[in-house]
PDB file of C-alpha atoms in Angstrom:
ATOM      1  CA  MET A 862      -0.098   0.064   0.279  1.00 50.00           C
ATOM      2  CA  SER A 863       0.800   3.584  -0.545  1.00 60.00           C
ATOM      3  CA  THR A 864      -0.222   6.985   0.525  1.00 78.00           C
ATOM      4  CA  GLU A 865      -2.731   8.224  -1.890  1.00 90.00           C
ATOM      5  CA  LYS A 866      -4.511  11.614  -2.419  1.00 92.00           C
ATOM      6  CA  VAL A 867      -8.001  12.013  -1.017  1.00 93.00           C
ATOM      7  CA  ARG A 868     -10.890  14.167  -1.141  1.00 94.00           C
ATOM      8  CA  TYR A 869     -14.151  14.250   0.291  1.00 95.00           C
ATOM      9  CA  ASP A 870     -16.773  16.379  -0.435  1.00 97.00           C
ATOM     10  CA  SER A 871     -19.638  16.551   2.167  1.00 96.00           C
ATOM     11  CA  GLU A 872     -22.514  17.842   0.106  1.00 96.00           C
ATOM     12  CA  SER A 873     -22.756  15.144  -1.963  1.00 97.00           C
ATOM     13  CA  ASP A 874     -21.177  12.566   0.387  1.00 97.00           C
ATOM     14  CA  LEU A 875     -18.281  11.613  -2.586  1.00 97.00           C
ATOM     15  CA  LEU A 876     -15.252  10.207  -1.506  1.00 95.00           C
ATOM     16  CA  SER A 877     -12.392  10.417  -4.206  1.00 95.00           C
ATOM     17  CA  VAL A 878      -8.762   7.961  -3.635  1.00 94.00           C
ATOM     18  CA  TYR A 879      -6.574   7.952  -6.560  1.00 94.00           C
ATOM     19  CA  LYS A 880      -2.870   7.422  -6.970  1.00 94.00           C
ATOM     20  CA  PRO A 881      -0.844  10.821  -7.242  1.00 91.00           C
ATOM     21  CA  ASP A 882       0.247  11.385 -10.626  1.00 89.00           C
ATOM     22  CA  SER A 883      -1.382   8.829 -12.467  1.00 91.00           C
ATOM     23  CA  LYS A 884      -2.995   8.960 -15.799  1.00 94.00           C
ATOM     24  CA  ILE A 885      -6.646   7.837 -16.182  1.00 94.00           C
ATOM     25  CA  LYS A 886      -7.340   6.319 -19.297  1.00 96.00           C
ATOM     26  CA  ARG A 887     -11.087   5.146 -18.695  1.00 95.00           C
ATOM     27  CA  GLU A 888     -13.704   5.296 -16.002  1.00 95.00           C
ATOM     28  CA  VAL A 889     -16.013   2.208 -15.440  1.00 92.00           C
ATOM     29  CA  ASP A 890     -19.299   2.873 -13.338  1.00 92.00           C
ATOM     30  CA  VAL A 891     -20.141   0.251 -10.888  1.00 88.00           C
ATOM     31  CA  GLY A 892     -23.207   1.087  -8.690  1.00 89.00           C
ATOM     32  CA  ASP A 893     -22.504   3.869  -6.400  1.00 91.00           C
ATOM     33  CA  MET A 894     -18.716   3.828  -7.644  1.00 92.00           C
ATOM     34  CA  VAL A 895     -16.468   4.922 -10.437  1.00 94.00           C
ATOM     35  CA  ILE A 896     -13.147   2.972 -10.875  1.00 93.00           C
ATOM     36  CA  GLN A 897     -10.565   4.833 -12.709  1.00 95.00           C
ATOM     37  CA  PHE A 898      -7.817   2.679 -14.840  1.00 95.00           C
ATOM     38  CA  ASN A 899      -4.835   3.513 -16.535  1.00 96.00           C
ATOM     39  CA  ARG A 900      -3.490   2.385 -19.900  1.00 95.00           C
ATOM     40  CA  GLU A 901      -2.259  -0.849 -18.220  1.00 94.00           C
ATOM     41  CA  ASN A 902      -5.857  -1.350 -16.896  1.00 91.00           C
ATOM     42  CA  LYS A 903      -4.848  -1.285 -13.611  1.00 93.00           C
ATOM     43  CA  VAL A 904      -6.900   0.450 -10.659  1.00 93.00           C
ATOM     44  CA  VAL A 905      -5.467   3.972 -10.089  1.00 95.00           C
ATOM     45  CA  GLY A 906      -8.213   5.556  -8.245  1.00 94.00           C
ATOM     46  CA  PHE A 907     -12.135   5.715  -7.366  1.00 94.00           C
ATOM     47  CA  GLU A 908     -14.907   7.723  -6.526  1.00 95.00           C
ATOM     48  CA  MET A 909     -17.500   6.547  -4.327  1.00 94.00           C
ATOM     49  CA  LEU A 910     -20.913   8.363  -4.098  1.00 95.00           C
ATOM     50  CA  ASN A 911     -22.481   7.677  -0.739  1.00 94.00           C
ATOM     51  CA  ALA A 912     -19.432   7.441   0.878  1.00 94.00           C
ATOM     52  CA  SER A 913     -20.296   7.347   4.486  1.00 93.00           C
ATOM     53  CA  ASP A 914     -22.792   4.131   4.024  1.00 92.00           C
ATOM     54  CA  PHE A 915     -20.063   2.315   2.696  1.00 90.00           C
ATOM     55  CA  LEU A 916     -17.559   3.369   5.959  1.00 90.00           C
ATOM     56  CA  ILE A 917     -16.941   1.293   8.542  1.00 89.00           C
ATOM     57  CA  LEU A 918     -15.440   2.721  11.574  1.00 89.00           C
ATOM     58  CA  GLN A 919     -13.270   0.810  14.422  1.00 85.00           C
ATOM     59  CA  ASP A 920     -14.969   3.275  16.823  1.00 86.00           C
ATOM     60  CA  GLU A 921     -18.949   3.009  16.097  1.00 86.00           C
ATOM     61  CA  SER A 922     -19.755   5.756  18.274  1.00 90.00           C
ATOM     62  CA  ILE A 923     -18.065   8.500  15.433  1.00 90.00           C
ATOM     63  CA  ASP A 924     -20.199  10.157  13.263  1.00 93.00           C
ATOM     64  CA  LYS A 925     -19.007   9.048   9.947  1.00 93.00           C
ATOM     65  CA  ARG A 926     -19.990  12.324   7.809  1.00 93.00           C
ATOM     66  CA  GLU A 927     -17.506  14.420  10.353  1.00 92.00           C
ATOM     67  CA  PHE A 928     -14.929  11.489  10.298  1.00 92.00           C
ATOM     68  CA  LEU A 929     -14.755  11.882   6.078  1.00 93.00           C
ATOM     69  CA  LYS A 930     -14.582  15.917   6.693  1.00 94.00           C
ATOM     70  CA  SER A 931     -11.637  15.521   8.246  1.00 93.00           C
ATOM     71  CA  ILE A 932      -9.835  12.888   6.313  1.00 92.00           C
ATOM     72  CA  LYS A 933      -5.873  13.306   6.624  1.00 89.00           C
ATOM     73  CA  SER A 934      -4.684  10.340   4.331  1.00 90.00           C
ATOM     74  CA  ALA A 935      -5.595   7.065   2.865  1.00 91.00           C
ATOM     75  CA  ASP A 936      -4.293   3.953   1.757  1.00 91.00           C
ATOM     76  CA  MET A 937      -5.458   1.940  -1.177  1.00 90.00           C
ATOM     77  CA  SER A 938      -5.054  -1.725  -1.748  1.00 89.00           C
ATOM     78  CA  ILE A 939      -6.000  -3.560  -4.834  1.00 91.00           C
ATOM     79  CA  GLN A 940      -6.518  -7.266  -5.134  1.00 90.00           C
ATOM     80  CA  TYR A 941      -7.143  -8.641  -8.973  1.00 90.00           C
ATOM     81  CA  THR A 942      -8.734 -12.108  -9.476  1.00 86.00           C
ATOM     82  CA  GLU A 943     -10.171 -13.398 -12.717  1.00 83.00           C
ATOM     83  CA  ASN A 944     -13.492 -12.429 -12.424  1.00 84.00           C
ATOM     84  CA  ALA A 945     -13.248  -9.254  -9.872  1.00 86.00           C
ATOM     85  CA  ILE A 946     -11.404  -6.599  -8.562  1.00 88.00           C
ATOM     86  CA  GLN A 947     -11.597  -5.670  -4.690  1.00 88.00           C
ATOM     87  CA  ILE A 948     -10.401  -2.434  -3.450  1.00 89.00           C
ATOM     88  CA  VAL A 949      -9.949  -1.499   0.028  1.00 88.00           C
ATOM     89  CA  ALA A 950      -9.054   1.896   1.369  1.00 88.00           C
ATOM     90  CA  TRP A 951      -7.589   2.553   4.777  1.00 89.00           C
ATOM     91  CA  ILE A 952      -8.771   6.068   6.067  1.00 89.00           C
ATOM     92  CA  GLN A 953      -7.020   8.439   8.834  1.00 89.00           C
ATOM     93  CA  SER A 954      -8.637  11.350  10.185  1.00 89.00           C
ATOM     94  CA  ASN A 955      -7.269  14.626  11.734  1.00 88.00           C
ATOM     95  CA  THR A 956      -9.695  14.625  14.446  1.00 82.00           C
ATOM     96  CA  SER A 957      -9.910  10.938  15.497  1.00 78.00           C
ATOM     97  CA  GLU A 958      -7.508   8.223  16.316  1.00 72.00           C
ATOM     98  CA  THR A 959      -9.219   5.677  15.038  1.00 72.00           C
ATOM     99  CA  SER A 960      -9.116   4.486  11.577  1.00 73.00           C
ATOM    100  CA  ALA A 961     -11.597   3.531   8.742  1.00 82.00           C
ATOM    101  CA  MET A 962     -11.699   1.205   6.054  1.00 76.00           C
ATOM    102  CA  ILE A 963     -14.456   1.376   2.728  1.00 77.00           C
ATOM    103  CA  SER A 964     -14.095  -2.121   0.916  1.00 73.00           C
ATOM    104  CA  SER A 965     -15.751  -2.584  -2.536  1.00 69.00           C
ATOM    105  CA  GLN A 966     -15.926  -5.175  -5.368  1.00 62.00           C
ATOM    106  CA  GLY A 967     -16.384  -4.408  -8.986  1.00 56.00           C
ATOM    107  CA  PRO A 968     -15.969  -6.796 -11.983  1.00 54.00           C
ATOM    108  CA  SER A 969     -12.908  -7.525 -13.754  1.00 55.00           C
ATOM    109  CA  VAL A 970     -12.244  -5.478 -16.427  1.00 52.00           C
ATOM    110  CA  THR A 971     -10.185  -6.293 -19.731  1.00 48.00           C
ATOM    111  CA  ALA A 972      -8.574  -4.337 -22.507  1.00 41.00           C
TER     112      ALA A 972
END
């Protein structure tokens, strides 16, 4: 895992996580998620609508949207299988000592 660029728009509850300096060749919509691919068909980022619905916090007493508003960093892990791509983002906040995770699975994408 490496540290990614991350943005959160609280009005639309949209979370964007992407590898810095990556060029996006195409995007694929998968439900509330847009997966971004480079020229080699490797995932370089994603955008997730309704991100607070998918967020899993270690401390469930924390408000999910407030946590997302204060994102400090994110690390993205991507697993490729024959039929699917699993994306997990580990998120750290400026205002909380707990961490969070977003996990999603999309279809395998070929050239």
